[in-house]
Short mmCIF file of C-alpha atoms and ligand atoms in Angstrom, two decimals:
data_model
loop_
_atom_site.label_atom_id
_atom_site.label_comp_id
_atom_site.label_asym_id
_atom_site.label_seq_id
_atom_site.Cartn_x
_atom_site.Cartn_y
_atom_site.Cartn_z
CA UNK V 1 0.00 0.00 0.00
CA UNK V 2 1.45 3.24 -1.04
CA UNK V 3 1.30 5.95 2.25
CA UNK V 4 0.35 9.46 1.93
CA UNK V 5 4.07 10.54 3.18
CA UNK V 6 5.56 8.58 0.60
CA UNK V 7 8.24 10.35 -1.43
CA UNK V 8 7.27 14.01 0.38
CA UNK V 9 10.02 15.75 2.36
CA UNK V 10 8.97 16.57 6.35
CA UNK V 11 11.15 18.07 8.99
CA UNK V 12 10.76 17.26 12.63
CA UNK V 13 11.76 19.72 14.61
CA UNK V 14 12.71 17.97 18.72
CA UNK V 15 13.20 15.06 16.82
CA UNK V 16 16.39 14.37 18.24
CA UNK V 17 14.53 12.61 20.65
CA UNK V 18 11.72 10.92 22.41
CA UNK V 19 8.02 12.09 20.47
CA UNK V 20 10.07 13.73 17.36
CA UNK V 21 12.35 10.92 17.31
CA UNK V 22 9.27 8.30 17.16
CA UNK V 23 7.54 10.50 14.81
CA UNK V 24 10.75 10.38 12.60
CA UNK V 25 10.83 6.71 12.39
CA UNK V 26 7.53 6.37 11.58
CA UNK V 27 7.55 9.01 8.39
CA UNK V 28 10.58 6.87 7.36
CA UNK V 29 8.97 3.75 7.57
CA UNK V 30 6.38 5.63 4.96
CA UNK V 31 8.84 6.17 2.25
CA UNK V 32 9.16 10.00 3.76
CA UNK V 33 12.27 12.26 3.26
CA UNK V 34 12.92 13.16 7.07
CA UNK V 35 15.16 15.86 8.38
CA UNK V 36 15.11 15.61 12.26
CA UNK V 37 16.76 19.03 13.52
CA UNK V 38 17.72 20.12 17.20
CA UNK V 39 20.64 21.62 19.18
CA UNK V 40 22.46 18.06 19.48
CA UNK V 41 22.35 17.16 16.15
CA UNK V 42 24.86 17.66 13.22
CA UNK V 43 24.74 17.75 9.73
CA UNK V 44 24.89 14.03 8.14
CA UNK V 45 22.94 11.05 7.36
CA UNK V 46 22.35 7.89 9.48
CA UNK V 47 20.30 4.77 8.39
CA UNK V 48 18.03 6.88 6.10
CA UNK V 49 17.48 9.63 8.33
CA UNK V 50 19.35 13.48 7.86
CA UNK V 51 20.07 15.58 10.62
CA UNK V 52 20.18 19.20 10.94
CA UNK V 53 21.30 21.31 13.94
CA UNK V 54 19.21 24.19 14.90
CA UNK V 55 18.42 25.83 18.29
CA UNK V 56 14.55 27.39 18.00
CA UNK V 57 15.12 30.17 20.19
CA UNK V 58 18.14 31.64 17.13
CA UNK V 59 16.21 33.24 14.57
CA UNK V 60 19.45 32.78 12.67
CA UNK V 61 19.48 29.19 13.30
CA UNK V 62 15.96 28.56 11.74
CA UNK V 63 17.30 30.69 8.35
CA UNK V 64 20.19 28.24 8.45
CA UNK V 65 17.76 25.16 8.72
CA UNK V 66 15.44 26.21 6.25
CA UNK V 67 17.74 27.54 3.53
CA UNK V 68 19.61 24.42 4.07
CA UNK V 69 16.43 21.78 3.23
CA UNK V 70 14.55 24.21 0.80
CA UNK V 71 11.20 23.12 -0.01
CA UNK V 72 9.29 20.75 2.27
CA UNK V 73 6.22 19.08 2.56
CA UNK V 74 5.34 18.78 6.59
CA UNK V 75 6.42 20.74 9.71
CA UNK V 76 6.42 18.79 12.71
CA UNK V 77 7.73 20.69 15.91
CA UNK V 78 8.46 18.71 18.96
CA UNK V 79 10.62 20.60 20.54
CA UNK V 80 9.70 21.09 24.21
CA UNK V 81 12.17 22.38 27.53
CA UNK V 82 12.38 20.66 30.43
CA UNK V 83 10.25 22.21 33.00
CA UNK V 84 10.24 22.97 37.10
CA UNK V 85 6.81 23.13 37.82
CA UNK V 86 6.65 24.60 40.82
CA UNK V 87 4.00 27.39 42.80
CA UNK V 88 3.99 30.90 40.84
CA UNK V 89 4.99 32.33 43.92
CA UNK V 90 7.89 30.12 43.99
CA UNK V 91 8.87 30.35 40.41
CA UNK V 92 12.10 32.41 38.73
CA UNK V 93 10.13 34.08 36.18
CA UNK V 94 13.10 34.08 34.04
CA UNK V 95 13.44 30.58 33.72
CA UNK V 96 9.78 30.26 32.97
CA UNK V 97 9.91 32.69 29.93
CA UNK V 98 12.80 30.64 28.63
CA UNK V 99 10.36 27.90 28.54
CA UNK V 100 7.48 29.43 26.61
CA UNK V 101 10.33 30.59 24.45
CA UNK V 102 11.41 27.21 23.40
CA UNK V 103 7.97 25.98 23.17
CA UNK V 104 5.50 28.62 22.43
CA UNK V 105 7.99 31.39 20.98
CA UNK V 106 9.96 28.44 19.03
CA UNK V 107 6.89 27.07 17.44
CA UNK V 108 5.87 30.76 16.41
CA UNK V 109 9.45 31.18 14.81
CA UNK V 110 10.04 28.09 13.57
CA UNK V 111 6.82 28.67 11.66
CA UNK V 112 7.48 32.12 10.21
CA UNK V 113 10.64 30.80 9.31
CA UNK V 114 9.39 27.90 7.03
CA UNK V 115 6.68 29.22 5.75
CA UNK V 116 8.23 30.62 2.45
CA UNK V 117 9.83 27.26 1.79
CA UNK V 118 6.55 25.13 2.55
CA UNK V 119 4.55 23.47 0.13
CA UNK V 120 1.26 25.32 0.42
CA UNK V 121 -0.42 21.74 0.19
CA UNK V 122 1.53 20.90 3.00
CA UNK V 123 1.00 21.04 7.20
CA UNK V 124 2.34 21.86 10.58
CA UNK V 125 1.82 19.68 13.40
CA UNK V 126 2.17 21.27 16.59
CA UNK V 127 2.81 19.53 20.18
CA UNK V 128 0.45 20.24 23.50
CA UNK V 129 -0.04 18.34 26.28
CA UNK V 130 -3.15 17.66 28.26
CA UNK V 131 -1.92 20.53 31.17
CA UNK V 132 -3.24 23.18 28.71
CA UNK V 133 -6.89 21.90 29.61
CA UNK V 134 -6.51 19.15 32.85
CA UNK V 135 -5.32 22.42 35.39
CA UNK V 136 -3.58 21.31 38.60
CA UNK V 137 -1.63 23.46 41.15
CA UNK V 138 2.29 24.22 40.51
CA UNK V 139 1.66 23.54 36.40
CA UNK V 140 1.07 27.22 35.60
CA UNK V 141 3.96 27.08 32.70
CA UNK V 142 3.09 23.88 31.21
CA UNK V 143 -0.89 25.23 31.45
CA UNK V 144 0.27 28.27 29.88
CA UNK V 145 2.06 27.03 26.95
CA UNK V 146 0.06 24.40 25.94
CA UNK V 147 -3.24 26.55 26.00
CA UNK V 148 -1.64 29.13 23.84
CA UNK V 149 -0.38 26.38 21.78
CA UNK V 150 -3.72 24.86 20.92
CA UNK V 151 -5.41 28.51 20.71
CA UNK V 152 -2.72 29.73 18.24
CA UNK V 153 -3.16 26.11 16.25
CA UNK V 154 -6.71 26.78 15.62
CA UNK V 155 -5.96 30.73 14.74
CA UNK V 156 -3.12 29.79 12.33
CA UNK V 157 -5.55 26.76 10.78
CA UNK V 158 -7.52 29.69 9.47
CA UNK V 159 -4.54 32.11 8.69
CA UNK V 160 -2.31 29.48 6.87
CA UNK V 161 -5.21 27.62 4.79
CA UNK V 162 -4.95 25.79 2.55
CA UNK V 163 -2.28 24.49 4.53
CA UNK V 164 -3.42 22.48 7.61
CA UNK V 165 -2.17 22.95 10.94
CA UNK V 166 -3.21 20.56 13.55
CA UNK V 167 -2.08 20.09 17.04
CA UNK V 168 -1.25 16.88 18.78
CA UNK V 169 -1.66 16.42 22.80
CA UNK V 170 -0.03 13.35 23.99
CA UNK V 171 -0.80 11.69 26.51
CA UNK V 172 2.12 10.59 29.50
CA UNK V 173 4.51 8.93 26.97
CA UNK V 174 8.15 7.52 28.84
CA UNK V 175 10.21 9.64 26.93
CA UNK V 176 13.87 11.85 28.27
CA UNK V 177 11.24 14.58 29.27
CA UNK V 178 9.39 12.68 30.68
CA UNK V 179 12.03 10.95 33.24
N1 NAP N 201 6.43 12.78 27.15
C1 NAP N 201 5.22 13.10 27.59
O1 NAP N 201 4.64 12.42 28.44
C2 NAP N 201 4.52 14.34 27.06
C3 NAP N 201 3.20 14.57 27.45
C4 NAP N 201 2.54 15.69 26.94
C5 NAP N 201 3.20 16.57 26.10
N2 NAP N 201 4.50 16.33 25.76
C6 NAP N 201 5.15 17.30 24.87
O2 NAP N 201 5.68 16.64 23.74
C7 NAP N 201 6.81 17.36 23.24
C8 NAP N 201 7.99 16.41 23.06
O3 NAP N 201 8.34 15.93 24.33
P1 NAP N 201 9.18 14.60 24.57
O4 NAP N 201 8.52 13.92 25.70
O5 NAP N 201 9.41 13.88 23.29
O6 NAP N 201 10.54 15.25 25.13
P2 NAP N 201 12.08 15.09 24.74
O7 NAP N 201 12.42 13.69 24.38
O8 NAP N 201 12.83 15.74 25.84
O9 NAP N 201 12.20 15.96 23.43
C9 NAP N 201 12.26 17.34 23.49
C10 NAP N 201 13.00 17.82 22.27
O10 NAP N 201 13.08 19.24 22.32
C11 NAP N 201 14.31 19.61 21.72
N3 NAP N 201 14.68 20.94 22.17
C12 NAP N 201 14.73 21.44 23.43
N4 NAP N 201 15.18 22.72 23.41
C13 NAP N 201 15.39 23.03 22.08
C14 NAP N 201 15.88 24.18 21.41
N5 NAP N 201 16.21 25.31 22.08
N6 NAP N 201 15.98 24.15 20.06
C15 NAP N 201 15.63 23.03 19.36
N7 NAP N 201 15.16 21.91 19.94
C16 NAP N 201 15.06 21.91 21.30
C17 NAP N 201 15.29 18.54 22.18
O11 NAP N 201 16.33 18.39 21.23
P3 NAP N 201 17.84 18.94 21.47
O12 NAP N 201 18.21 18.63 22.89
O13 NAP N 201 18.64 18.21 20.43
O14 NAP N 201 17.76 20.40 21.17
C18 NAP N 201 14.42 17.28 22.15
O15 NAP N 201 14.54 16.62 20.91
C19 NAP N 201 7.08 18.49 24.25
O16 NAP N 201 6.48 19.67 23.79
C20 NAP N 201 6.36 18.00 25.50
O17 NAP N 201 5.93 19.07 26.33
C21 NAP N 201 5.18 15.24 26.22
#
């Protein structure tokens, strides 16, 4: 059976590991061109897969990325921080922004960054997480990012059509973050 992915080009953005990393593997699996970028990664080729480096919170990093692949098919942006969840009254605030600007801000950039190379049949897959609607005490960041995340996934399904932009909220998967 041919898949839909077959032979179409999709970047996965945080898949260096766990989510992105899975989601990589599948695409491949689907005859997909895959190009997993993040900040551990270097340029090369392994068992079918590319890697690109590229830090989401550089603006000059996501030129690099996207000037590098050219024209793509699929977004897919995994890329998530590793966050304290803690009381607001407890919280650095700094530290906190740094998170919504790896998640949140990243996704935002990442996306204004590809858009001039993506296929305008194409989509963008963004990452939530059930914290943006399940609220419990000491999650405020995670709340906060995810609920932007899925507001600004429905706003940008109308700005970007016809591309598609969904958003994806997993549910507890054991992955680095996770742990
Ligand atoms: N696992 C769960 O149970 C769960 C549940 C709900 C939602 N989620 C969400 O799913 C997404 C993926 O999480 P995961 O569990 O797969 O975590 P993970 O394995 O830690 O993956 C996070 C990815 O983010 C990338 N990343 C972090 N900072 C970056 C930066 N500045 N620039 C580029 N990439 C960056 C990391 O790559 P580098 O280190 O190479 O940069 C890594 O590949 C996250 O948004 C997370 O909140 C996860």
């Amino acid at each position: 059976m041919t898949s839909s992915l077959s032979g179409k080009t999709i970047i996965v953005i945080g898949g260096s590991s766990g989510i992105g990393a899975a989601v990589a593997q599948a695409a491949l699996a689907r005859g997909a061109h895959v190009i997993v970028a993040g900040r551990r990664l270097a340029p090369g080729s392994d068992s079918g897969l590319r890697s690109e480096p590229v830090d989401v919170t550089d603006s000059a990093s996501l030129t690099q990325l996207f000037e590098t692949v050219g024209r793509f098919d699929h977004l897919v942006y995994t890329s998530g921080p590793s966050v304290r969840a803690k009381p607001l009254i407890e919280t650095d605030l700094d530290e906190a922004q740094d998170n919504f600007d790896v998640k949140l801000w990243g996704a935002l950039r990442a996306i204004q960054h590809a858009l001039p190379f993506l296929h305008e049949q194409g989509s963008i897959t963004l990452t939530s997480g059930q914290l943006g609607r399940k609220l419990a005490a000491g999650q405020f960041i995670k709340t906060g990012i995810n609920a932007a995340t899925e507001a600004l996934g429905k706003q940008l399904a109308k700005e970007l059509a016809p591309r598609r932009v969904n958003v994806i909220s997993p549910g507890v998967i054991d992955t680095p973050a996770y742990a």
